[in-house]
Amino acid sequence: MQTFVSPIGFNTTSVTRSLLEYGIEDEDDVQLIRPATETDDDRAAEAVTDVKQLLQEIEPTITVTVETVPHDDFEAAVMICSNLLRTAAGDTVVSLSGGARDVLLPLTVATMAHEATVLTTLGYSDIDGQVREFGLPTVSTTVSDGALNTLRAVANTDSSVTLPQLASDLEAAKSTITRHISSLEDAEYVIARTEDRIKHVSITLSGQLYLTTVQA
């Protein structure tokens, strides 16, 4: 089972195309998020009806529900979105496309907070109409000074660097660098892969953003 969470505006394309291209199945749950106060209630209700009809024509057992968030209380909106993600059943897929900014921004913040449990994040492009999966960065984990220095060394490489090379560059024991890399992997600041028994390390988007928050 999957739970799809998506904001919805008056244009339903960003919602339906994202869900259909990703793949929707029997008994999936679709949660549509809209502002509690709409500029045009009739068009909003019509958009929800259109999504329900299309999805249930494809899979009659799909459940479509609507959740509302206040447009004038950002913290409350974030917490409502957070609770939706926290209680979602099965694999959680978030579509960050369409809808009012009053909904999209709180949902984005909540998704970043729950990135460990959200299976994937989808985005519908207004430029080329393509649906793409992307990973939201997280910069909430603080690492030790030693791991931070190792992260900086990884960032200074063109693409990736081997663990032995890191130990040599930093004039540190291999066991120390191994420990640093392990903690950086846990924080999702680096990705490590092993080739011919040698570990290669590269920095992630989260790692790059984290460095911008701790630059001296």
Coordinates of N, CA and C in Angstrom, one line a residue:
M1 N 0.8 -1.2 0.0 CA 0.0 0.0 0.0 C 0.9 1.3 0.0
Q2 N 0.4 2.3 -0.7 CA 1.1 3.5 -0.7 C 0.1 4.7 -0.3
T3 N 0.7 5.7 0.3 CA 0.0 6.9 0.6 C 0.6 8.0 -0.1
F4 N -0.2 8.7 -1.0 CA 0.3 9.8 -1.8 C -0.2 11.1 -1.1
V5 N 0.7 12.0 -0.9 CA 0.3 13.3 -0.3 C 0.7 14.4 -1.3
S6 N -0.3 15.2 -1.6 CA -0.1 16.2 -2.7 C -0.9 17.4 -2.4
P7 N -0.4 18.6 -2.6 CA -1.2 19.8 -2.6 C -2.0 19.9 -3.9
I8 N -3.1 20.5 -3.8 CA -4.0 20.7 -5.0 C -4.5 22.1 -5.1
G9 N -4.4 22.6 -6.4 CA -4.9 23.9 -6.7 C -6.1 23.7 -7.6
F10 N -6.3 24.7 -8.5 CA -7.4 24.6 -9.5 C -7.0 23.7 -10.7
N11 N -5.7 23.7 -11.0 CA -5.2 22.8 -12.1 C -4.8 21.5 -11.5
T12 N -5.4 20.4 -12.0 CA -5.2 19.1 -11.5 C -4.1 18.3 -12.1
T13 N -3.6 18.8 -13.2 CA -2.6 18.1 -14.0 C -1.3 17.7 -13.1
S14 N -0.9 18.6 -12.4 CA 0.3 18.4 -11.6 C 0.1 17.2 -10.6
V15 N -1.1 17.1 -10.1 CA -1.5 16.0 -9.2 C -1.6 14.7 -9.9
T16 N -2.5 14.6 -10.9 CA -2.8 13.4 -11.6 C -1.6 12.8 -12.3
R17 N -0.9 13.7 -13.1 CA 0.2 13.2 -13.8 C 1.3 12.6 -12.9
S18 N 1.6 13.3 -11.8 CA 2.6 12.8 -10.9 C 2.3 11.4 -10.4
L19 N 1.0 11.2 -9.9 CA 0.6 10.0 -9.4 C 0.6 8.9 -10.4
L20 N 0.0 9.2 -11.6 CA -0.1 8.1 -12.6 C 1.3 7.7 -13.2
E21 N 2.2 8.6 -13.3 CA 3.5 8.3 -13.9 C 4.3 7.5 -12.8
Y22 N 4.1 7.8 -11.6 CA 4.8 7.1 -10.5 C 4.3 5.7 -10.4
G23 N 2.9 5.6 -10.5 CA 2.3 4.3 -10.4 C 1.4 4.1 -9.2
I24 N 0.1 4.1 -9.5 CA -0.9 3.9 -8.4 C -1.5 2.6 -8.4
E25 N -1.8 2.0 -7.2 CA -2.3 0.6 -7.1 C -3.6 0.5 -6.3
D26 N -4.1 -0.7 -6.3 CA -5.3 -1.0 -5.5 C -5.1 -0.6 -4.1
E27 N -6.2 0.1 -3.5 CA -6.2 0.4 -2.1 C -5.2 1.4 -1.7
D28 N -4.6 2.1 -2.6 CA -3.7 3.2 -2.2 C -4.6 4.4 -1.7
D29 N -3.9 5.2 -0.9 CA -4.6 6.3 -0.3 C -4.0 7.6 -0.8
V30 N -4.8 8.5 -1.4 CA -4.4 9.8 -1.9 C -4.9 10.9 -1.0
Q31 N -4.0 11.7 -0.4 CA -4.4 12.7 0.5 C -4.1 14.1 -0.2
L32 N -5.1 14.8 -0.5 CA -5.0 16.1 -1.2 C -5.0 17.2 -0.1
I33 N -4.1 18.1 -0.2 CA -4.0 19.2 0.8 C -4.4 20.5 0.1
R34 N -5.2 21.2 0.7 CA -5.7 22.5 0.2 C -5.8 23.5 1.3
P35 N -5.8 24.8 1.0 CA -6.0 25.8 2.1 C -7.4 25.7 2.7
A36 N -7.5 26.0 3.9 CA -8.8 26.0 4.6 C -9.7 27.1 4.0
T37 N -9.1 28.2 3.6 CA -9.8 29.3 2.9 C -9.4 29.4 1.5
E38 N -10.4 29.3 0.6 CA -10.1 29.3 -0.9 C -10.5 30.6 -1.5
T39 N -9.8 31.0 -2.6 CA -10.3 32.2 -3.3 C -11.5 31.9 -4.2
D40 N -11.7 30.6 -4.5 CA -12.8 30.2 -5.3 C -13.2 28.8 -4.9
D41 N -14.1 28.7 -4.0 CA -14.5 27.4 -3.4 C -15.1 26.5 -4.5
D42 N -15.8 27.0 -5.5 CA -16.4 26.1 -6.5 C -15.3 25.5 -7.3
R43 N -14.3 26.3 -7.8 CA -13.3 25.7 -8.6 C -12.4 24.7 -7.8
A44 N -12.2 25.0 -6.5 CA -11.4 24.1 -5.7 C -12.2 22.8 -5.5
A45 N -13.5 22.8 -5.3 CA -14.2 21.6 -5.1 C -14.3 20.8 -6.4
E46 N -14.4 21.5 -7.6 CA -14.4 20.9 -8.9 C -13.1 20.2 -9.1
A47 N -12.0 20.8 -8.7 CA -10.7 20.2 -8.9 C -10.5 18.9 -8.2
V48 N -11.0 18.9 -6.9 CA -10.9 17.7 -6.1 C -11.8 16.6 -6.7
T49 N -13.0 16.9 -7.2 CA -13.9 16.0 -7.8 C -13.3 15.4 -9.0
D50 N -12.6 16.2 -9.8 CA -12.0 15.7 -11.1 C -10.9 14.7 -10.7
V51 N -10.1 14.9 -9.7 CA -9.0 14.0 -9.3 C -9.6 12.7 -8.8
K52 N -10.6 12.8 -8.0 CA -11.3 11.6 -7.5 C -11.8 10.7 -8.6
Q53 N -12.5 11.4 -9.5 CA -13.2 10.6 -10.6 C -12.1 9.9 -11.5
L54 N -11.1 10.6 -11.8 CA -10.0 10.1 -12.7 C -9.3 8.9 -12.0
L55 N -8.9 9.1 -10.8 CA -8.1 8.0 -10.1 C -9.0 6.8 -9.8
Q56 N -10.3 7.0 -9.5 CA -11.1 5.9 -9.1 C -11.6 5.2 -10.4
E57 N -11.6 5.8 -11.5 CA -11.9 5.2 -12.8 C -10.8 4.2 -13.1
I58 N -9.5 4.5 -12.7 CA -8.4 3.7 -13.0 C -8.3 2.6 -11.9
E59 N -8.5 2.9 -10.7 CA -8.4 1.9 -9.6 C -9.6 2.2 -8.6
P60 N -10.7 1.6 -8.7 CA -11.9 1.9 -7.9 C -11.7 1.8 -6.4
T61 N -10.7 1.1 -6.0 CA -10.5 0.9 -4.5 C -9.6 2.0 -3.9
I62 N -9.1 3.0 -4.8 CA -8.3 4.1 -4.3 C -9.2 5.0 -3.4
T63 N -8.6 5.4 -2.3 CA -9.3 6.3 -1.4 C -8.7 7.7 -1.6
V64 N -9.5 8.7 -1.8 CA -9.1 10.1 -1.9 C -9.7 10.9 -0.8
T65 N -8.9 11.5 0.0 CA -9.4 12.4 1.0 C -8.8 13.8 0.9
V66 N -9.4 14.7 1.6 CA -8.9 16.1 1.5 C -8.6 16.6 2.9
E67 N -7.4 17.2 3.1 CA -7.0 17.8 4.3 C -6.8 19.3 4.1
T68 N -7.2 20.1 5.1 CA -7.1 21.5 4.9 C -6.1 22.1 5.9
V69 N -5.4 23.1 5.5 CA -4.4 23.8 6.4 C -4.7 25.3 6.4
P70 N -4.5 25.9 7.5 CA -4.7 27.4 7.5 C -3.6 28.1 6.7
H71 N -4.1 29.2 6.0 CA -3.1 29.9 5.2 C -2.4 31.0 6.0
D72 N -2.9 31.3 7.1 CA -2.4 32.4 7.9 C -1.7 32.0 9.2
D73 N -1.4 30.7 9.4 CA -0.7 30.2 10.5 C 0.3 29.2 10.1
F74 N 1.5 29.6 9.8 CA 2.5 28.8 9.2 C 2.8 27.6 10.1
E75 N 3.1 27.8 11.3 CA 3.5 26.8 12.2 C 2.4 25.7 12.3
A76 N 1.1 26.1 12.4 CA 0.0 25.1 12.5 C -0.1 24.3 11.2
A77 N 0.2 25.0 10.1 CA 0.1 24.3 8.8 C 1.2 23.3 8.7
V78 N 2.4 23.6 9.1 CA 3.5 22.7 9.1 C 3.2 21.5 10.0
M79 N 2.6 21.7 11.2 CA 2.4 20.6 12.1 C 1.2 19.7 11.5
I80 N 0.3 20.3 10.9 CA -0.8 19.4 10.3 C -0.2 18.5 9.2
C81 N 0.7 19.1 8.3 CA 1.3 18.3 7.3 C 2.2 17.3 7.9
S82 N 2.9 17.6 9.0 CA 3.8 16.7 9.7 C 3.0 15.5 10.2
N83 N 1.8 15.8 10.8 CA 1.0 14.7 11.3 C 0.5 13.8 10.2
L84 N 0.2 14.4 9.1 CA -0.3 13.5 7.9 C 0.8 12.6 7.5
L85 N 2.1 13.0 7.4 CA 3.2 12.2 7.0 C 3.5 11.2 8.1
R86 N 3.4 11.6 9.4 CA 3.7 10.7 10.5 C 2.7 9.5 10.6
T87 N 1.5 9.8 10.2 CA 0.4 8.7 10.4 C 0.1 8.0 9.1
A88 N 0.8 8.4 8.0 CA 0.5 7.8 6.7 C 0.8 6.3 6.7
A89 N -0.1 5.5 6.1 CA 0.1 4.1 6.0 C 0.9 3.6 4.8
G90 N 1.7 2.6 5.0 CA 2.5 2.0 3.9 C 3.6 3.0 3.5
D91 N 4.0 2.8 2.2 CA 5.0 3.7 1.7 C 4.5 5.1 1.4
T92 N 5.2 6.1 1.8 CA 4.7 7.5 1.7 C 5.4 8.2 0.5
V93 N 4.6 8.7 -0.4 CA 5.2 9.4 -1.6 C 4.6 10.8 -1.5
V94 N 5.4 11.8 -1.6 CA 5.0 13.2 -1.5 C 5.2 13.9 -2.9
S95 N 4.2 14.5 -3.4 CA 4.3 15.3 -4.6 C 4.4 16.8 -4.2
L96 N 5.5 17.4 -4.5 CA 5.6 18.9 -4.2 C 5.4 19.7 -5.5
S97 N 4.2 19.7 -6.0 CA 3.8 20.3 -7.2 C 2.4 20.9 -7.1
G98 N 2.2 22.1 -7.6 CA 0.9 22.6 -7.7 C 0.4 23.2 -6.4
G99 N -0.8 23.7 -6.4 CA -1.4 24.2 -5.1 C -0.8 25.5 -4.8
A100 N -1.5 26.1 -3.8 CA -1.1 27.4 -3.3 C 0.2 27.3 -2.5
R101 N 1.0 28.4 -2.6 CA 2.3 28.4 -1.8 C 2.0 28.3 -0.3
D102 N 0.8 28.7 0.1 CA 0.5 28.6 1.6 C 0.4 27.2 2.0
V103 N 0.2 26.2 1.1 CA 0.2 24.8 1.3 C 1.6 24.2 1.0
L104 N 2.1 24.6 -0.1 CA 3.3 23.9 -0.7 C 4.5 24.1 0.3
L105 N 4.7 25.3 0.8 CA 5.8 25.5 1.7 C 5.7 24.8 3.0
P106 N 4.6 24.8 3.7 CA 4.5 23.9 4.9 C 4.7 22.5 4.6
L107 N 4.2 22.0 3.5 CA 4.4 20.6 3.2 C 5.8 20.2 2.9
T108 N 6.5 21.2 2.2 CA 7.9 20.9 2.0 C 8.7 20.9 3.3
V109 N 8.5 21.8 4.2 CA 9.2 21.8 5.5 C 8.9 20.5 6.2
A110 N 7.6 20.0 6.2 CA 7.3 18.8 6.9 C 7.9 17.6 6.3
T111 N 8.0 17.6 5.0 CA 8.6 16.5 4.2 C 10.1 16.4 4.6
M112 N 10.8 17.5 4.7 CA 12.2 17.5 5.0 C 12.4 17.0 6.5
A113 N 11.4 17.3 7.3 CA 11.5 16.8 8.7 C 11.3 15.3 8.8
H114 N 10.6 14.8 7.9 CA 10.3 13.3 7.9 C 11.0 12.6 6.7
E115 N 12.1 13.1 6.2 CA 12.7 12.6 5.1 C 13.2 11.1 5.3
A116 N 13.3 10.7 6.6 CA 13.8 9.3 6.8 C 12.6 8.3 6.6
T117 N 11.4 8.8 6.6 CA 10.2 7.9 6.4 C 9.5 8.1 5.1
V118 N 9.8 9.2 4.4 CA 9.2 9.4 3.1 C 9.9 8.7 2.1
L119 N 9.2 7.8 1.3 CA 9.9 6.9 0.4 C 10.5 7.7 -0.8
T120 N 9.8 8.6 -1.3 CA 10.3 9.5 -2.4 C 9.5 10.7 -2.5
T121 N 10.1 11.7 -3.2 CA 9.4 13.0 -3.4 C 9.4 13.3 -4.9
L122 N 8.2 13.7 -5.4 CA 8.0 13.9 -6.8 C 7.8 15.4 -7.1
G123 N 8.2 15.8 -8.3 CA 8.0 17.1 -8.7 C 7.6 17.2 -10.2
Y124 N 6.5 17.9 -10.4 CA 6.0 18.1 -11.8 C 6.5 19.4 -12.3
S125 N 7.2 19.4 -13.5 CA 7.8 20.6 -14.0 C 6.8 21.4 -14.8
D126 N 6.7 22.7 -14.5 CA 5.9 23.6 -15.4 C 6.6 23.9 -16.7
I127 N 7.9 23.6 -16.7 CA 8.7 24.0 -17.9 C 8.5 22.9 -19.0
D128 N 8.7 21.6 -18.7 CA 8.6 20.6 -19.8 C 7.6 19.6 -19.5
G129 N 6.8 19.7 -18.4 CA 5.7 18.8 -18.1 C 6.2 17.4 -17.6
Q130 N 7.4 17.3 -17.3 CA 8.0 16.0 -16.8 C 7.8 15.8 -15.3
V131 N 7.7 14.6 -14.9 CA 7.6 14.2 -13.5 C 8.9 13.6 -13.1
R132 N 9.6 14.2 -12.1 CA 10.9 13.7 -11.7 C 10.9 13.4 -10.2
E133 N 11.7 12.4 -9.8 CA 11.9 12.1 -8.4 C 13.1 12.8 -7.9
F134 N 13.1 13.4 -6.7 CA 14.3 14.0 -6.2 C 14.3 13.9 -4.7
G135 N 15.5 14.0 -4.2 CA 15.7 13.8 -2.7 C 15.9 15.2 -2.1
L136 N 15.1 15.5 -1.0 CA 15.3 16.7 -0.3 C 16.5 16.6 0.6
P137 N 17.3 17.7 0.7 CA 18.4 17.6 1.6 C 18.0 17.8 3.1
T138 N 18.9 17.3 3.9 CA 18.7 17.5 5.4 C 20.0 18.0 5.9
V139 N 19.9 19.1 6.8 CA 21.1 19.7 7.3 C 20.9 19.8 8.9
S140 N 20.1 18.9 9.4 CA 19.8 19.1 10.9 C 20.7 18.4 11.8
T141 N 21.6 17.5 11.3 CA 22.5 16.7 12.1 C 23.8 17.4 12.2
T142 N 24.2 17.6 13.5 CA 25.5 18.2 13.8 C 26.6 17.1 13.9
V143 N 27.7 17.2 13.3 CA 28.8 16.2 13.4 C 29.9 16.8 14.2
S144 N 30.8 15.9 14.6 CA 32.0 16.3 15.4 C 33.0 17.2 14.6
D145 N 33.9 17.9 15.3 CA 34.8 18.7 14.6 C 35.7 17.8 13.6
G146 N 36.1 16.6 14.1 CA 36.9 15.8 13.3 C 36.2 15.3 12.0
A147 N 34.9 14.9 12.2 CA 34.1 14.5 11.0 C 33.9 15.7 10.1
L148 N 33.7 16.9 10.7 CA 33.6 18.1 9.8 C 34.8 18.3 9.0
N149 N 36.0 18.2 9.6 CA 37.2 18.3 8.8 C 37.3 17.3 7.7
T150 N 36.9 16.1 8.0 CA 36.9 15.0 7.0 C 35.9 15.4 5.9
L151 N 34.7 15.9 6.2 CA 33.7 16.3 5.2 C 34.3 17.4 4.3
R152 N 35.0 18.4 4.9 CA 35.6 19.4 4.1 C 36.6 18.8 3.1
A153 N 37.4 17.8 3.6 CA 38.4 17.2 2.7 C 37.7 16.5 1.5
V154 N 36.6 15.9 1.8 CA 35.8 15.2 0.7 C 35.3 16.2 -0.2
A155 N 34.8 17.3 0.3 CA 34.2 18.4 -0.6 C 35.3 19.0 -1.5
N156 N 36.5 19.0 -1.1 CA 37.6 19.6 -1.9 C 38.0 18.7 -3.0
T157 N 37.5 17.5 -3.2 CA 37.8 16.7 -4.3 C 36.9 16.9 -5.5
D158 N 37.3 16.5 -6.7 CA 36.5 16.8 -7.9 C 35.2 16.0 -7.9
S159 N 35.3 14.7 -7.5 CA 34.1 13.9 -7.5 C 34.0 13.0 -6.3
S160 N 35.1 12.1 -6.2 CA 35.1 11.2 -5.0 C 36.6 11.0 -4.6
V161 N 36.8 10.5 -3.4 CA 38.1 10.3 -2.9 C 38.1 9.0 -2.1
T162 N 39.2 8.3 -2.1 CA 39.3 7.0 -1.4 C 39.6 7.3 0.0
L163 N 39.2 6.3 0.8 CA 39.5 6.4 2.3 C 41.0 6.5 2.6
P164 N 41.8 5.7 2.0 CA 43.3 5.8 2.2 C 43.8 7.2 1.9
Q165 N 43.3 7.8 0.8 CA 43.8 9.1 0.4 C 43.3 10.1 1.4
L166 N 42.1 10.0 1.9 CA 41.7 10.9 3.0 C 42.6 10.8 4.2
A167 N 42.9 9.6 4.6 CA 43.8 9.4 5.8 C 45.1 10.0 5.6
S168 N 45.6 9.9 4.3 CA 46.9 10.5 4.0 C 46.8 12.0 4.0
D169 N 45.8 12.6 3.3 CA 45.7 14.0 3.2 C 45.5 14.7 4.6
L170 N 44.7 14.0 5.5 CA 44.4 14.6 6.8 C 45.5 14.2 7.9
E171 N 46.4 13.3 7.4 CA 47.5 12.8 8.4 C 46.8 12.2 9.6
A172 N 45.8 11.3 9.4 CA 45.1 10.7 10.4 C 45.1 9.2 10.2
A173 N 44.8 8.5 11.3 CA 44.7 7.0 11.2 C 43.5 6.6 10.4
K174 N 43.7 5.5 9.7 CA 42.6 5.0 8.8 C 41.4 4.7 9.7
S175 N 41.6 4.2 10.8 CA 40.4 3.9 11.7 C 39.6 5.1 12.1
T176 N 40.4 6.2 12.3 CA 39.7 7.5 12.6 C 38.9 8.0 11.5
I177 N 39.4 8.0 10.3 CA 38.7 8.4 9.1 C 37.5 7.5 8.8
T178 N 37.7 6.2 9.1 CA 36.6 5.3 8.9 C 35.4 5.7 9.8
R179 N 35.8 6.0 11.0 CA 34.7 6.4 12.0 C 34.0 7.7 11.6
H180 N 34.8 8.6 11.1 CA 34.2 9.9 10.6 C 33.3 9.6 9.4
I181 N 33.7 8.8 8.5 CA 32.9 8.6 7.3 C 31.6 7.9 7.7
S182 N 31.7 7.0 8.7 CA 30.5 6.3 9.2 C 29.5 7.3 9.7
S183 N 29.9 8.2 10.5 CA 29.0 9.2 11.1 C 28.5 10.1 10.0
L184 N 29.3 10.4 9.0 CA 28.8 11.3 7.9 C 27.8 10.6 7.0
E185 N 28.0 9.3 6.9 CA 27.0 8.5 6.1 C 25.7 8.5 6.9
D186 N 25.7 8.3 8.2 CA 24.5 8.3 9.0 C 23.8 9.6 8.9
A187 N 24.5 10.7 8.8 CA 23.9 12.0 8.6 C 23.5 12.3 7.2
E188 N 23.8 11.4 6.3 CA 23.5 11.5 4.8 C 24.3 12.7 4.2
Y189 N 25.4 13.0 4.7 CA 26.3 14.0 4.2 C 27.3 13.5 3.2
V190 N 27.5 12.2 3.2 CA 28.4 11.6 2.2 C 27.8 10.3 1.7
I191 N 28.2 9.8 0.6 CA 27.9 8.5 0.1 C 29.2 7.7 -0.1
A192 N 29.3 6.5 0.4 CA 30.5 5.7 0.2 C 30.1 4.4 -0.5
R193 N 31.0 4.0 -1.4 CA 30.9 2.8 -2.1 C 32.2 2.1 -2.1
T194 N 32.2 0.8 -2.3 CA 33.4 0.0 -2.2 C 33.7 -0.6 -3.6
E195 N 34.9 -0.3 -4.1 CA 35.3 -0.9 -5.4 C 36.7 -1.5 -5.2
D196 N 36.8 -2.8 -5.6 CA 38.1 -3.5 -5.4 C 38.6 -3.4 -4.0
R197 N 37.7 -3.5 -3.0 CA 38.0 -3.5 -1.6 C 38.5 -2.1 -1.1
I198 N 38.3 -1.1 -1.9 CA 38.7 0.2 -1.5 C 37.5 1.1 -1.5
K199 N 37.3 1.8 -0.4 CA 36.1 2.6 -0.2 C 36.3 4.0 -0.8
H200 N 35.3 4.4 -1.7 CA 35.3 5.7 -2.3 C 34.2 6.5 -1.7
V201 N 34.5 7.8 -1.4 CA 33.6 8.7 -0.7 C 33.3 9.9 -1.6
S202 N 32.0 10.3 -1.7 CA 31.6 11.5 -2.3 C 30.6 12.3 -1.5
I203 N 30.6 13.6 -1.6 CA 29.7 14.4 -0.8 C 28.3 14.5 -1.5
T204 N 27.3 14.6 -0.6 CA 25.9 14.7 -1.1 C 25.5 16.2 -1.1
L205 N 24.3 16.5 -1.7 CA 23.8 17.8 -1.6 C 23.6 18.3 -0.2
S206 N 23.1 17.3 0.7 CA 23.0 17.7 2.1 C 24.3 18.1 2.7
G207 N 25.3 17.3 2.4 CA 26.7 17.7 2.9 C 27.2 19.0 2.4
Q208 N 26.9 19.3 1.2 CA 27.3 20.6 0.6 C 26.6 21.8 1.3
L209 N 25.3 21.6 1.5 CA 24.5 22.6 2.2 C 24.9 22.7 3.7
Y210 N 25.2 21.6 4.3 CA 25.6 21.6 5.7 C 26.9 22.5 5.9
L211 N 27.8 22.3 4.9 CA 29.1 23.0 5.0 C 28.8 24.5 4.9
T212 N 27.8 24.9 4.2 CA 27.5 26.4 4.1 C 27.0 27.0 5.4
T213 N 26.5 26.1 6.3 CA 25.9 26.6 7.5 C 27.0 26.6 8.6
V214 N 28.2 26.0 8.4 CA 29.2 25.9 9.5 C 30.5 26.6 9.0
Q215 N 30.5 27.3 7.9 CA 31.7 27.9 7.5 C 32.1 29.0 8.5
A216 N 33.4 29.0 8.7 CA 34.0 29.9 9.7 C 34.0 31.3 9.1

